[in-house]
Tab-separated table of C-alpha atoms and ligand atoms in Angstrom:
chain	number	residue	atom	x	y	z
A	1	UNK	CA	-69.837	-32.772	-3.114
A	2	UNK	CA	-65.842	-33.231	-3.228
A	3	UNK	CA	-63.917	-33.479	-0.219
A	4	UNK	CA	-60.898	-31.975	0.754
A	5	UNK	CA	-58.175	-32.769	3.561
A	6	UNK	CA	-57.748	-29.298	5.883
A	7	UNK	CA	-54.223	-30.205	6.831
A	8	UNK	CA	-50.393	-30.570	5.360
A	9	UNK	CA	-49.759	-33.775	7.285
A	10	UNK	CA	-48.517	-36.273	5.635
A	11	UNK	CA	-49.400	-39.175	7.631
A	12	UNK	CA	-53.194	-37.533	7.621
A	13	UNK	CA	-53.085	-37.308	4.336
A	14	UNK	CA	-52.004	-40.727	3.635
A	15	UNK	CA	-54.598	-42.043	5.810
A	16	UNK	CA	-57.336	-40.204	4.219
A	17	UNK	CA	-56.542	-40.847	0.911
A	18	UNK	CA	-56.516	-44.063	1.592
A	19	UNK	CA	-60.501	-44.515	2.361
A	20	UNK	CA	-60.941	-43.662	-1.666
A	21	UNK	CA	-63.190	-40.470	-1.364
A	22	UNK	CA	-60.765	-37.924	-1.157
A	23	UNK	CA	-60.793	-35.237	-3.677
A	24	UNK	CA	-58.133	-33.071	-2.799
A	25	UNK	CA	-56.111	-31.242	0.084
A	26	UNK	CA	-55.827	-27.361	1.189
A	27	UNK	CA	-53.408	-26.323	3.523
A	28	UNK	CA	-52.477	-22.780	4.851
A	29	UNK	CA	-49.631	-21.510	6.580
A	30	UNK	CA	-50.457	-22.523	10.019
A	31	UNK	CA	-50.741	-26.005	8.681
A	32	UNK	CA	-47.242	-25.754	6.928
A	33	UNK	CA	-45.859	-24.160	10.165
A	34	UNK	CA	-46.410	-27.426	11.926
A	35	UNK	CA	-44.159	-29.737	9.395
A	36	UNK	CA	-40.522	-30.453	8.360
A	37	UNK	CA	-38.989	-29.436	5.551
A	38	UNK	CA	-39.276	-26.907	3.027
A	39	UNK	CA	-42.681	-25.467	1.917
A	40	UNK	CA	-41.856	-26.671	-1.567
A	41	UNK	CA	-41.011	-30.584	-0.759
A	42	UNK	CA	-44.197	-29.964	2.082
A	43	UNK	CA	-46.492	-29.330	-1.251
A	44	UNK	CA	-44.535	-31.654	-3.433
A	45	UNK	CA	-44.855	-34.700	-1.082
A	46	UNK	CA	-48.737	-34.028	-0.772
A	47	UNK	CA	-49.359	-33.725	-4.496
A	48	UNK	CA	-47.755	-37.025	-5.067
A	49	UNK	CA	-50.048	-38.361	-2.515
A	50	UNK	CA	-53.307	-37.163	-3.897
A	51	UNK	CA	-54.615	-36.968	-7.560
A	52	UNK	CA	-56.305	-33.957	-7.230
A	53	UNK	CA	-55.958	-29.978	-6.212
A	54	UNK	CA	-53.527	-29.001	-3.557
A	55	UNK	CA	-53.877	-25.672	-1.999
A	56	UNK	CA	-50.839	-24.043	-0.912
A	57	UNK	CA	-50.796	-20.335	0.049
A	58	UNK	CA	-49.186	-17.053	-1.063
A	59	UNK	CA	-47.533	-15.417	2.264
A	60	UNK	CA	-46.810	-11.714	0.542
A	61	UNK	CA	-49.228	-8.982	0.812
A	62	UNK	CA	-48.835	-6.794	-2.224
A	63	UNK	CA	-50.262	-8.093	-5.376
A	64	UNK	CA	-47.062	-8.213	-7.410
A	65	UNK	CA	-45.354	-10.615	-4.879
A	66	UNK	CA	-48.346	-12.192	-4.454
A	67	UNK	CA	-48.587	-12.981	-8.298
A	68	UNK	CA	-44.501	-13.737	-8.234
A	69	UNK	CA	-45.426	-16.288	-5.518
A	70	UNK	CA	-48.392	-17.279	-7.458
A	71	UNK	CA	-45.930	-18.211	-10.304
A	72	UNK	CA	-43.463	-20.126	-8.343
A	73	UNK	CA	-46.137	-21.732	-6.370
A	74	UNK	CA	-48.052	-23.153	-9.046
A	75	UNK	CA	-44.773	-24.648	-10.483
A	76	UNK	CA	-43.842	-27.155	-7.715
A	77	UNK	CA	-46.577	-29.437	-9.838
A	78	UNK	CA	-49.770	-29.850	-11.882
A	79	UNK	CA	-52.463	-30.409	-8.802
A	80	UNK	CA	-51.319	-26.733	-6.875
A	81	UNK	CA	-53.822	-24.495	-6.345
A	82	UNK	CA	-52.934	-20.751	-5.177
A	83	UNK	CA	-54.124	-19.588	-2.382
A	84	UNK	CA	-54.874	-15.692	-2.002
A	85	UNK	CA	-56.432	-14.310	0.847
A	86	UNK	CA	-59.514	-11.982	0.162
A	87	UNK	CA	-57.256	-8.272	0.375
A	88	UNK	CA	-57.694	-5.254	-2.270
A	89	UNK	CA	-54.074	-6.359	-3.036
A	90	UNK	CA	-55.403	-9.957	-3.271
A	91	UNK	CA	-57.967	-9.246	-5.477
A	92	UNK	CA	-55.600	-7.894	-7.790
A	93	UNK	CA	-53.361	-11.059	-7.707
A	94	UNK	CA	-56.231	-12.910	-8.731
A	95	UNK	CA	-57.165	-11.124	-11.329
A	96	UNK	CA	-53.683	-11.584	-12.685
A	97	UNK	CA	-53.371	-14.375	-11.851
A	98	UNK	CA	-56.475	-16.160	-13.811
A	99	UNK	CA	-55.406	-13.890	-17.194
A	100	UNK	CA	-52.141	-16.013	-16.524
A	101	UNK	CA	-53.749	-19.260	-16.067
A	102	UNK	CA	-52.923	-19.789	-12.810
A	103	UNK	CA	-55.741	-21.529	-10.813
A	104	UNK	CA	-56.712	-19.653	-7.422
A	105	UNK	CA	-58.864	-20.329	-3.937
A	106	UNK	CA	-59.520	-17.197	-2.463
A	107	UNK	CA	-59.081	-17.737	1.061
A	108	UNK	CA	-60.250	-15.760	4.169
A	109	UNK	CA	-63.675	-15.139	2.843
A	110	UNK	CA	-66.335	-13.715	5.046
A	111	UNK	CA	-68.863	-11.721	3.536
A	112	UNK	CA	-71.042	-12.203	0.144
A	113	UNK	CA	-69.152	-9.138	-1.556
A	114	UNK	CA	-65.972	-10.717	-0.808
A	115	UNK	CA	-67.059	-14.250	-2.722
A	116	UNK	CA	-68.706	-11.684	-5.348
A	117	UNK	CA	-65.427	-10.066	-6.361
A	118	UNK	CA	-63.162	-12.857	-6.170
A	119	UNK	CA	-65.546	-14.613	-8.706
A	120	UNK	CA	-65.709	-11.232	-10.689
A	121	UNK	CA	-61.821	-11.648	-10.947
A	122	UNK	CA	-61.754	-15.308	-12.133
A	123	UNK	CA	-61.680	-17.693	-8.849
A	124	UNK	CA	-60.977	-21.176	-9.436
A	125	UNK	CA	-62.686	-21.342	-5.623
A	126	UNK	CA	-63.747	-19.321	-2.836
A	127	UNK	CA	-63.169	-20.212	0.535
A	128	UNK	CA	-65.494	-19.040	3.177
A	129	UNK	CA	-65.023	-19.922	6.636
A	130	UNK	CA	-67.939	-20.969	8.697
A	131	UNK	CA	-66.571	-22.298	12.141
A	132	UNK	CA	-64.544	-18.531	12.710
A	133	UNK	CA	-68.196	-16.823	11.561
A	134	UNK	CA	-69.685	-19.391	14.011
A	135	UNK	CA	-67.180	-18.675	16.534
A	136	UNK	CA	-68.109	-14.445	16.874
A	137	UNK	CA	-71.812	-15.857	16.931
A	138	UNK	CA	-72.550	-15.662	13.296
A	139	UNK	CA	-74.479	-18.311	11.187
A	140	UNK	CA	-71.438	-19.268	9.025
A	141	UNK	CA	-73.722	-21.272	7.004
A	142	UNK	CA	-76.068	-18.594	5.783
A	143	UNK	CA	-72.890	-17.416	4.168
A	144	UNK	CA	-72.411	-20.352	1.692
A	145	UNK	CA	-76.090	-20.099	1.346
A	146	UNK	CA	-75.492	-16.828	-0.379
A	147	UNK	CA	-73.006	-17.186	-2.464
A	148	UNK	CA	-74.353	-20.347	-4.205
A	149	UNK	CA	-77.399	-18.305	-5.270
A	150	UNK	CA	-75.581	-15.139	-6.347
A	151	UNK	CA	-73.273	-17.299	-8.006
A	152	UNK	CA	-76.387	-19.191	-10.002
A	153	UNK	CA	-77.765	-16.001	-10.759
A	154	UNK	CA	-74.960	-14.548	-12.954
A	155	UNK	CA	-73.815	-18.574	-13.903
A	156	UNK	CA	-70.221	-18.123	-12.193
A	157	UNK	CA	-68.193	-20.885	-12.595
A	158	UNK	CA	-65.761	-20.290	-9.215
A	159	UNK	CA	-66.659	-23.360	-6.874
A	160	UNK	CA	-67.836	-23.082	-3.621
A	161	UNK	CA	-65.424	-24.627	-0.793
A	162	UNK	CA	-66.899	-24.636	2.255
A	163	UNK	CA	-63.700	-24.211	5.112
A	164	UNK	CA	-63.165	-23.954	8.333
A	165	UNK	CA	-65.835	-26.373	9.205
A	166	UNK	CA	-65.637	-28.025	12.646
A	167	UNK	CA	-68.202	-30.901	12.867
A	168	UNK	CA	-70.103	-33.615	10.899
A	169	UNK	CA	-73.219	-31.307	11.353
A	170	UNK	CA	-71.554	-28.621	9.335
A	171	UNK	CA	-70.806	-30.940	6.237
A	172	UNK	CA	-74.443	-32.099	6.671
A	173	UNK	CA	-75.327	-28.408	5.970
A	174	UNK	CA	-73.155	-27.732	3.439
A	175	UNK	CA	-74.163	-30.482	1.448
A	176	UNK	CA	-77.580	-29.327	1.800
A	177	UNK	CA	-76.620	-25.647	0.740
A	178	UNK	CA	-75.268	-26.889	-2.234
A	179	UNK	CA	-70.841	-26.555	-1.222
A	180	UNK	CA	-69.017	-27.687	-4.514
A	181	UNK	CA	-66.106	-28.968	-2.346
A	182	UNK	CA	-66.359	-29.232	1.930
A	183	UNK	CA	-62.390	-29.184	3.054
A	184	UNK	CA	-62.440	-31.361	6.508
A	185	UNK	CA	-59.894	-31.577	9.277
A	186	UNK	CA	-58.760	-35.159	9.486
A	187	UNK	CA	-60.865	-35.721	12.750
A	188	UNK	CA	-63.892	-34.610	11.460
A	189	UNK	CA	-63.661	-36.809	8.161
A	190	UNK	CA	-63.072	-40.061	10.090
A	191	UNK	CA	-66.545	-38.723	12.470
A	192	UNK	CA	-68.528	-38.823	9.160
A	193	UNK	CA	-68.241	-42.660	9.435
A	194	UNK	CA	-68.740	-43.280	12.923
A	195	UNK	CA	-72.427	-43.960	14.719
A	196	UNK	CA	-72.957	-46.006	17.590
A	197	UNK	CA	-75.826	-47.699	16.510
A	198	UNK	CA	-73.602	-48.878	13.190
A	199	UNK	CA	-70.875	-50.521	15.983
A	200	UNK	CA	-73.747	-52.237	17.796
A	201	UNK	CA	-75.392	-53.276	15.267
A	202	UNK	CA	-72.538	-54.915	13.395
A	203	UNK	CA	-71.788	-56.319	17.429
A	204	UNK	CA	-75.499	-58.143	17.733
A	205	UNK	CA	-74.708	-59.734	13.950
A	206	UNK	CA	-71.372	-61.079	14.544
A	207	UNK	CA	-72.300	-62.440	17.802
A	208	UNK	CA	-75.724	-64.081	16.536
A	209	UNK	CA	-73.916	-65.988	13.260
A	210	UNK	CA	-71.052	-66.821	15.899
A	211	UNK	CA	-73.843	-68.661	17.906
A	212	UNK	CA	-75.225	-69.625	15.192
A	213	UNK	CA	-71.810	-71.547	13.960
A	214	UNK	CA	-71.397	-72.457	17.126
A	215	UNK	CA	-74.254	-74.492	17.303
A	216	UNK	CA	-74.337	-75.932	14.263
A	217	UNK	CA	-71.172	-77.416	14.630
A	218	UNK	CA	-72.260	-78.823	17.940
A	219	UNK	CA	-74.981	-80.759	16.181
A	220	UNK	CA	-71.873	-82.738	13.567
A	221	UNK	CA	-69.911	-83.308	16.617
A	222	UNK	CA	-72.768	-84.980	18.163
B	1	E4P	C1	-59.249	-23.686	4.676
B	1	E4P	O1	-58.698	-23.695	3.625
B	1	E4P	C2	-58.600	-23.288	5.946
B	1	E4P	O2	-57.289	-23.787	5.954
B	1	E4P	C3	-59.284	-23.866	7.155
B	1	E4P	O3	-60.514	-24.451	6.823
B	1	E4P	C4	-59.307	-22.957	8.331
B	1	E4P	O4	-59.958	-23.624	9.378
B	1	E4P	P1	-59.926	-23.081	10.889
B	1	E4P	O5	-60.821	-21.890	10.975
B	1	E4P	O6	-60.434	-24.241	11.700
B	1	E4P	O7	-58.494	-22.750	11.182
């Protein structure tokens, strides 16, 4: 499974891609709304940051401005991926948008139908998003479930991005429902690493060959 950075941070970014597993990055406009600078140096800055896709969102809601944006978007460099968002105008934009060449992540996905048509239109990726299915008391989940094995049974080739995930338990379960890609807010990719009985462990070893040295050279001073 690939992972993705869920933010347009540049110091996150930095620090993430500096651990060596990180695949790639999506953002979305909230994300953008919370940095300096233009949205084109925002996207620019990140793709020379990380060797692999960068999402980075269309903002227009009518296909043809959509596909305009897709265009400019997709210029700013090699690793941008265009974000659509899930709309009958959206679905057109994709559409277009893969006869152009252009690669896509559909974005606001929440039903199997949805994921169906975006792959029917030629998705690079579809995006669904588990913690906001979670959050109206919905098994987000069960949704990624789905659309890996409607996807297997026509052989699509649109990957699987499993988004708006909130907690190491939810990568867990992605990973077992077979996500191409899980895209992680910074917090939750540094909680992957973390368990307290890794800290004390490493703790009882250190202190033990400390002792150990300890004594040892005890016994040549003596
Ligand atoms: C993915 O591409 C989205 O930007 C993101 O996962 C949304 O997450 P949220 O529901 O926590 O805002």
């Amino acid at each position: 499974m690939k992972f993705f950075i869920d933010t347009a941070d540049l110091d996150e970014i930095r620090e993430a891609n500096a651990m060596g597993v990180l695949d790639g990055v999506t953002t979305n406009p909230t994300h953008v709304s919370k940095e300096e600078g233009t949205f084109e140096d925002i996207i620019l800055r990140i793709c020379e940051i990380v060797d692999g896709p960068v999402s980075a969102e269309v903002v227009g809601t009518e296909w043809q401005v959509m596909v305009e944006e897709a265009r400019h978007i997709s210029s700013i460099h090699e690793h941008v991926v265009v974000k659509i968002p899930i709309t009958p105008d959206g679905l057109k934009a994709i559409k277009a948008c893969s006869e152009e060449g252009i690669r896509t992540n559909v974005t606001l996905c929440f039903s199997p139908n949805q994921a169906l048509l975006a792959a029917k239109a030629g998705a690079s990726y579809i995006s669904p998003f588990l913690g906001r299915l979670d959050d109206i008391g919905h098994v987000g989940m069960d949704l990624v479930r789905t659309i890996q094995k409607i996807y297997g049974n026509y052989g699509f080739h649109t990957q699987v991005l499993a988004a708006s995930l909130r907690s190491p338990l939810h990568v867990v379960e992605a990973a077992l429902a077979g996500a191409d890609v899980a895209t992680l807010p910074p917090d939750v990719l540094k909680k992957l690493l973390t368990h307290p009985l890794t800290n004390a462990g490493l703790e009882r070893f250190l202190n033990d060959w400390n002792a150990w040295k300890e004594k040892q050279e005890e016994g040549v001073m003596v």
